[in-house]
Amino acid sequence: MIKLLKHADIYAPKHLGEKDVLIAGGKVCRIDDRIEGYEGLPDVEVFDLSGRKLVPGYIDLHVHITGGGGEQGPASRVPESQLSVFVENGITTVVGLLGTDGITRSMENLVAKAQALNDEGITAYALSSSYVYPPVSLTGNLEKDIMMVEPIIGVKIAVSDHRSSNPTGEELIRLATAARRAGLLSNKPGVVTMHMGAGKGGLDPVFYALDHSDLPARNLLPTHMGRNRTLIDQGVELVRRGGYIDVTAGCDPAEVEAMADMIEYALDQEGSSAEHVTVSSDGYGSQPRFNELGECVGLTYASPGSLHQTVRCLAGRGRALEEALKLVTSTPADVLGKVGVKGCVAEGADADLLVLSEDLEIDGLFARGRKALWDGRILMRGRFEL
């Protein structure tokens, strides 16, 4: 069915002002000051946004779609993600990955869950492996995973963390080179997403890899970069060298505020910008607390809702809305190699569109052109969701 959105105040994420948007075949077909002649036609649904904001659907680059956790034994494994939770929080694209537990959380399950989310209406990608080095792949070969398995676009590893395999700079070079080569051959980003712990090495292995190889900085994406000021300072240096960094939004209001401090600090440094900083939720990933002996003394898990909370928090602090939106729309799309397709409101792009009220409440959502949420009512749910 064709959809016509009238009187939308568009943030693409650049502010375009009030326009009409025509959607057909899951794509944005036309954007104009006024689009006439469609009202009253069969198979055309018209929505009057009355000046509400129309922004790109959010892209979450770091989600444990099959559940994370396990640091306190099998009973502490986090449940799988639910489609309705992504929908109610304005998320239309996710990158699924594994965490500490790469044993009971398998690659087979990860790929199947990504395919299920794609079937159910949003867009889902996946990363091969988990915290370990050498990487654990689905096909027995990382490059084959990226080239031959459709949802897989790169690889996951952990760096400078007591739960990681403590990869050296040379090992990171070999891993990233393989991922990049496979990405080139398959027209995928071939990104290496690196869980960054609070370990002594920080980004040292990353800088070693860049200094001792010809790897482009954009292929190495460190995440959880808001852990401390030392790590975020290293992240800013990576941005200055052409790389990207990902900051994890907090899992409660106090943490969202604390991470917003880190985000603003990173954005305000010379040579940094929202074009090279992303924010992800770590949704369904465990949030363990360790004491000085490395013992897990507490555990909760993150919600995908933190993305929208971060956008509202930054806008409430006086940051330009289009700058806040870039962190969860156009810049993640750049990381994924999907500029002009995802993370934007543009002709020819996927019709992943989020409707926001004047006070930035989520009023509606379209995922690949399908109405997923409207007037606060979730219309797109997983098959077995109640």
Coordinates of C-alpha atoms in Angstrom, one line a residue:
M1 CA 0.0 0.0 0.0
I2 CA 1.2 3.5 -0.9
K3 CA 1.5 5.9 2.1
L4 CA 1.5 9.7 2.0
L5 CA 2.8 11.6 5.0
K6 CA 1.5 15.2 4.9
H7 CA 3.0 18.2 6.7
A8 CA 6.0 16.5 8.2
D9 CA 8.8 18.6 9.9
I10 CA 11.7 16.6 8.5
Y11 CA 15.0 16.1 10.1
A12 CA 16.9 14.0 7.6
P13 CA 18.8 14.2 10.0
K14 CA 19.6 17.7 8.5
H15 CA 16.6 19.9 9.1
L16 CA 14.6 20.3 5.9
G17 CA 11.5 22.0 7.2
E18 CA 7.9 21.0 6.5
K19 CA 7.3 18.7 3.5
D20 CA 5.3 15.8 2.3
V21 CA 6.7 12.3 1.9
L22 CA 5.5 9.5 -0.4
I23 CA 6.3 5.9 0.4
A24 CA 5.8 2.9 -1.9
G25 CA 7.4 -0.5 -2.1
G26 CA 9.2 0.0 1.3
K27 CA 11.1 3.0 -0.1
V28 CA 10.8 6.8 0.1
C29 CA 9.7 7.7 -3.4
R30 CA 9.3 11.4 -3.3
I31 CA 9.8 14.3 -0.9
D32 CA 8.3 17.7 -1.9
D33 CA 6.8 20.8 -0.4
R34 CA 3.4 19.5 -1.3
I35 CA 2.4 16.2 -2.9
E36 CA -1.2 16.3 -4.3
G37 CA -3.5 14.0 -6.2
Y38 CA -3.2 10.8 -4.0
E39 CA -5.9 11.5 -1.4
G40 CA -9.0 9.3 -2.0
L41 CA -7.3 6.8 -4.3
P42 CA -7.6 3.1 -3.5
D43 CA -4.6 1.5 -1.7
V44 CA -3.3 4.9 -0.6
E45 CA -3.1 5.6 3.2
V46 CA -2.7 9.3 4.1
F47 CA -1.3 10.5 7.4
D48 CA -1.4 14.1 8.5
L49 CA 1.6 14.7 10.8
S50 CA 0.5 18.3 11.5
G51 CA 4.0 19.5 11.8
R52 CA 5.3 16.7 14.0
K53 CA 8.9 15.7 13.4
L54 CA 9.8 13.0 10.9
V55 CA 13.3 11.6 11.5
P56 CA 15.2 8.4 10.4
G57 CA 14.5 5.2 12.3
Y58 CA 17.3 4.6 14.7
I59 CA 20.2 2.2 14.0
D60 CA 21.5 0.3 17.0
L61 CA 25.0 -1.0 16.2
H62 CA 25.3 -3.2 19.3
V63 CA 22.5 -5.5 20.4
H64 CA 22.6 -9.0 22.0
I65 CA 19.6 -10.1 20.1
T66 CA 19.9 -13.7 21.4
G67 CA 20.5 -12.4 25.0
G68 CA 23.8 -11.8 26.8
G69 CA 24.9 -12.3 30.3
G70 CA 26.0 -15.5 32.1
E71 CA 28.7 -13.9 34.3
Q72 CA 27.0 -15.4 37.4
G73 CA 26.2 -18.8 35.9
P74 CA 23.5 -20.2 33.6
A75 CA 20.6 -18.6 35.6
S76 CA 22.0 -15.2 34.8
R77 CA 21.7 -15.5 31.1
V78 CA 19.6 -12.6 29.7
P79 CA 16.4 -13.4 27.7
E80 CA 16.3 -13.0 23.9
S81 CA 15.3 -9.7 22.4
Q82 CA 11.7 -9.0 21.3
L83 CA 10.7 -7.2 18.2
S84 CA 8.1 -5.0 20.0
V85 CA 10.8 -3.5 22.2
F86 CA 12.7 -2.3 19.2
V87 CA 9.5 -0.9 17.7
E88 CA 8.4 1.0 20.8
N89 CA 11.8 2.6 21.0
G90 CA 12.0 3.8 17.4
I91 CA 14.7 1.2 16.3
T92 CA 14.4 -0.1 12.7
T93 CA 17.9 -1.5 12.2
V94 CA 20.0 -3.6 14.6
V95 CA 23.4 -5.3 14.5
G96 CA 23.2 -8.5 16.5
L97 CA 26.3 -10.0 18.2
L98 CA 27.5 -12.3 21.0
G99 CA 29.2 -11.3 24.2
T100 CA 31.1 -13.0 27.0
D101 CA 29.2 -16.3 26.4
G102 CA 30.1 -17.7 23.0
I103 CA 29.4 -21.2 24.1
T104 CA 25.7 -21.4 25.0
R105 CA 25.0 -18.5 22.7
S106 CA 25.9 -19.9 19.4
M107 CA 26.5 -18.4 15.9
E108 CA 23.7 -20.6 14.6
N109 CA 21.2 -19.1 17.0
L110 CA 22.5 -15.5 16.3
V111 CA 22.1 -15.9 12.5
A112 CA 18.7 -17.5 12.9
K113 CA 17.5 -14.7 15.2
A114 CA 18.8 -12.0 12.8
Q115 CA 16.9 -13.7 9.9
A116 CA 13.8 -13.9 12.1
L117 CA 13.9 -10.1 12.8
N118 CA 14.3 -9.5 9.1
D119 CA 11.3 -11.6 8.4
E120 CA 9.2 -9.9 11.1
G121 CA 9.8 -6.4 9.6
I122 CA 12.9 -4.6 10.8
T123 CA 16.5 -4.9 9.4
A124 CA 19.0 -7.0 11.2
Y125 CA 22.7 -7.7 10.6
A126 CA 25.1 -9.9 12.6
L127 CA 28.7 -10.2 13.6
S128 CA 30.7 -13.4 13.6
S129 CA 32.4 -14.7 16.8
S130 CA 32.3 -13.2 20.3
Y131 CA 35.0 -12.2 22.8
V132 CA 37.6 -14.8 21.8
Y133 CA 40.6 -15.0 19.5
P134 CA 41.0 -16.8 17.2
P135 CA 37.4 -16.1 16.1
V136 CA 34.7 -18.7 16.2
S137 CA 32.9 -18.7 12.9
L138 CA 29.7 -20.3 11.5
T139 CA 31.3 -21.8 8.4
G140 CA 34.7 -22.6 10.0
N141 CA 36.3 -19.5 8.3
L142 CA 35.7 -15.9 9.1
E143 CA 36.0 -14.7 5.6
K144 CA 33.5 -17.3 4.4
D145 CA 31.1 -16.1 7.1
I146 CA 31.2 -12.5 5.9
M147 CA 31.1 -13.4 2.2
M148 CA 28.6 -16.3 2.2
V149 CA 26.2 -15.7 5.1
E150 CA 23.8 -12.9 4.3
P151 CA 23.2 -11.3 7.7
I152 CA 27.0 -11.4 8.7
I153 CA 28.8 -8.1 8.0
G154 CA 31.9 -8.3 10.2
V155 CA 33.4 -9.8 13.4
K156 CA 33.3 -9.2 17.1
I157 CA 36.2 -9.4 19.5
A158 CA 37.1 -8.1 23.0
V159 CA 40.1 -6.0 23.8
S160 CA 41.7 -4.8 27.0
D161 CA 39.2 -6.7 29.2
H162 CA 39.9 -9.5 31.8
R163 CA 37.2 -11.6 30.0
S164 CA 38.9 -11.3 26.6
S165 CA 41.6 -13.3 24.9
N166 CA 43.9 -10.3 25.2
P167 CA 44.6 -10.1 21.5
T168 CA 47.9 -8.4 20.5
G169 CA 48.3 -5.8 17.9
E170 CA 49.6 -8.3 15.4
E171 CA 46.6 -10.6 16.0
L172 CA 44.3 -7.6 15.5
I173 CA 46.0 -6.8 12.2
R174 CA 45.4 -10.4 11.0
L175 CA 41.8 -10.4 12.1
A176 CA 41.0 -7.0 10.7
T177 CA 42.7 -7.7 7.4
A178 CA 40.7 -10.9 6.9
A179 CA 37.4 -9.0 7.7
R180 CA 38.3 -6.1 5.4
R181 CA 39.2 -8.5 2.5
A182 CA 36.0 -10.4 2.9
G183 CA 34.1 -7.1 3.1
L184 CA 35.6 -5.9 -0.2
L185 CA 34.7 -9.1 -1.9
S186 CA 31.1 -9.2 -0.6
N187 CA 30.3 -5.4 -0.6
K188 CA 29.9 -5.4 3.1
P189 CA 31.6 -3.2 5.7
G190 CA 33.9 -5.9 7.0
V191 CA 34.0 -4.1 10.3
V192 CA 35.7 -5.3 13.5
T193 CA 33.6 -4.3 16.5
M194 CA 35.8 -4.4 19.6
H195 CA 34.3 -4.7 23.0
M196 CA 36.6 -2.3 25.0
G197 CA 37.1 -3.2 28.7
A198 CA 38.7 -1.0 31.3
G199 CA 42.0 -2.9 31.1
K200 CA 45.4 -1.3 31.2
G201 CA 46.0 -1.5 27.4
G202 CA 43.1 0.6 26.4
L203 CA 43.2 1.3 22.6
D204 CA 47.0 0.5 22.4
P205 CA 46.4 -2.7 20.3
V206 CA 44.3 -0.6 17.9
F207 CA 46.9 2.1 17.5
Y208 CA 49.6 -0.6 17.1
A209 CA 47.5 -2.2 14.3
L210 CA 47.1 1.2 12.5
D211 CA 50.8 2.1 12.9
H212 CA 52.1 -1.3 11.7
S213 CA 49.7 -2.0 8.8
D214 CA 47.8 -0.4 6.0
L215 CA 44.4 -1.0 7.6
P216 CA 42.0 1.9 7.3
A217 CA 41.0 3.2 10.7
R218 CA 37.3 2.9 9.8
N219 CA 37.5 -0.9 9.8
L220 CA 38.2 -0.9 13.6
L221 CA 35.2 0.1 15.7
P222 CA 35.8 0.2 19.5
T223 CA 32.6 0.2 21.6
H224 CA 31.8 1.0 25.3
M225 CA 34.1 4.0 24.9
G226 CA 32.5 5.9 27.7
R227 CA 33.9 3.7 30.5
N228 CA 36.4 6.4 31.6
R229 CA 38.1 9.6 30.5
T230 CA 41.3 7.9 29.5
L231 CA 39.5 5.7 27.1
I232 CA 37.4 8.4 25.6
D233 CA 40.5 10.6 25.1
Q234 CA 42.1 7.7 23.2
G235 CA 38.8 7.4 21.2
V236 CA 39.1 11.1 20.2
E237 CA 42.6 10.4 18.9
L238 CA 41.2 7.6 16.9
V239 CA 38.6 9.9 15.4
R240 CA 41.3 12.4 14.5
R241 CA 43.0 9.6 12.6
G242 CA 39.8 8.9 10.6
G243 CA 38.3 6.2 12.8
Y244 CA 34.9 5.9 14.4
I245 CA 34.0 5.2 18.1
D246 CA 30.9 3.9 19.7
V247 CA 29.6 5.0 23.1
T248 CA 27.2 2.8 25.0
A249 CA 24.2 4.6 26.3
G250 CA 23.4 3.9 30.0
C251 CA 21.0 1.4 31.3
D252 CA 19.2 3.7 33.7
P253 CA 18.5 7.5 33.8
A254 CA 21.6 8.3 35.9
E255 CA 23.9 6.3 33.5
V256 CA 22.2 8.0 30.5
E257 CA 23.2 11.4 31.9
A258 CA 26.7 10.2 32.7
M259 CA 27.2 8.8 29.2
A260 CA 25.8 12.0 27.7
D261 CA 28.6 13.8 29.6
M262 CA 31.1 11.6 27.8
I263 CA 29.4 12.0 24.4
E264 CA 29.4 15.8 24.7
Y265 CA 33.0 15.7 25.9
A266 CA 34.0 13.7 22.8
L267 CA 32.0 15.8 20.4
D268 CA 33.5 19.1 21.7
Q269 CA 37.2 18.1 21.3
E270 CA 39.1 19.5 18.4
G271 CA 39.0 17.2 15.4
S272 CA 36.0 15.3 16.6
S273 CA 32.4 15.4 15.3
A274 CA 29.1 13.5 15.2
E275 CA 30.1 12.2 11.8
H276 CA 32.5 9.8 13.6
V277 CA 30.8 9.1 16.9
T278 CA 27.9 6.6 17.3
V279 CA 25.8 5.6 20.2
S280 CA 24.5 2.1 20.7
S281 CA 22.4 0.5 23.5
D282 CA 24.1 -2.8 24.2
G283 CA 20.5 -4.0 24.4
Y284 CA 19.9 -7.3 26.2
G285 CA 23.6 -7.3 27.1
S286 CA 24.5 -7.9 30.7
Q287 CA 25.8 -5.0 32.8
P288 CA 27.9 -6.8 35.4
R289 CA 29.7 -5.1 38.3
F290 CA 33.1 -6.5 39.3
N291 CA 35.1 -5.8 42.5
E292 CA 38.8 -5.3 42.7
L293 CA 39.4 -9.1 42.7
G294 CA 37.5 -9.5 39.4
E295 CA 34.5 -11.1 41.1
C296 CA 31.0 -10.4 39.7
V297 CA 29.1 -8.7 42.5
G298 CA 26.0 -7.5 40.6
L299 CA 24.2 -7.9 37.3
T300 CA 21.5 -6.3 35.3
Y301 CA 21.0 -5.8 31.6
A302 CA 20.6 -2.9 29.1
S303 CA 17.5 -1.9 27.2
P304 CA 17.3 -0.7 23.6
G305 CA 15.3 2.2 25.0
S306 CA 18.5 4.0 26.0
L307 CA 19.0 5.2 22.4
H308 CA 15.9 7.4 22.4
Q309 CA 16.6 8.5 26.0
T310 CA 20.1 9.7 24.9
V311 CA 18.7 11.7 22.0
R312 CA 16.2 13.4 24.3
C313 CA 18.9 14.0 26.9
L314 CA 21.3 15.6 24.5
A315 CA 18.5 17.7 22.9
G316 CA 17.4 18.8 26.4
R317 CA 20.9 20.0 27.2
G318 CA 20.7 22.3 24.2
R319 CA 22.5 20.2 21.6
A320 CA 21.1 20.6 18.1
L321 CA 18.5 17.8 17.4
E322 CA 20.1 17.0 14.0
E323 CA 23.5 16.5 15.8
A324 CA 22.0 14.2 18.4
L325 CA 20.2 12.3 15.6
K326 CA 23.4 11.7 13.6
L327 CA 24.8 9.6 16.5
V328 CA 22.0 7.0 16.0
T329 CA 21.1 7.4 12.3
S330 CA 23.4 8.7 9.6
T331 CA 26.8 8.0 11.3
P332 CA 25.9 4.3 12.1
A333 CA 24.6 4.1 8.4
D334 CA 28.1 5.2 7.3
V335 CA 29.7 2.5 9.5
L336 CA 27.4 -0.1 7.8
G337 CA 28.2 1.2 4.3
K338 CA 24.5 2.1 4.0
V339 CA 24.7 5.9 3.3
G340 CA 21.6 6.9 1.4
V341 CA 19.8 3.7 2.2
K342 CA 19.6 3.7 6.0
G343 CA 19.8 6.4 8.6
C344 CA 18.3 9.2 6.5
V345 CA 15.0 10.6 5.1
A346 CA 15.8 10.8 1.4
E347 CA 14.4 9.8 -1.9
G348 CA 15.4 6.2 -2.7
A349 CA 16.2 5.4 1.0
D350 CA 14.4 2.6 2.9
A351 CA 11.2 4.0 4.5
D352 CA 12.5 3.6 8.1
L353 CA 10.8 6.6 9.5
L354 CA 10.2 7.8 13.1
V355 CA 7.5 10.3 14.1
L356 CA 8.2 12.5 17.1
S357 CA 6.0 14.9 19.0
E358 CA 7.1 18.4 19.8
D359 CA 8.5 17.2 23.1
L360 CA 10.3 14.3 21.4
E361 CA 7.9 11.5 22.4
I362 CA 7.6 8.6 20.0
D363 CA 4.3 8.9 18.2
G364 CA 4.8 6.6 15.2
L365 CA 7.2 4.4 13.3
F366 CA 7.4 2.9 9.8
A367 CA 9.8 0.0 9.2
R368 CA 10.6 -0.6 5.5
G369 CA 7.4 1.2 4.8
R370 CA 5.2 -0.9 7.1
K371 CA 3.3 0.9 9.9
A372 CA 4.9 -0.5 13.1
L373 CA 3.6 1.9 15.7
W374 CA 1.0 4.6 15.6
D375 CA -0.5 6.8 18.3
G376 CA 1.4 4.8 21.0
R377 CA 0.0 1.5 19.9
I378 CA 2.5 -1.2 18.8
L379 CA 1.3 -2.8 15.5
M380 CA 4.4 -4.9 14.7
R381 CA 5.2 -7.7 17.1
G382 CA 7.1 -11.0 17.0
R383 CA 5.2 -14.1 16.1
F384 CA 5.0 -15.4 19.6
E385 CA 4.7 -12.2 21.5
L386 CA 1.5 -11.8 23.5

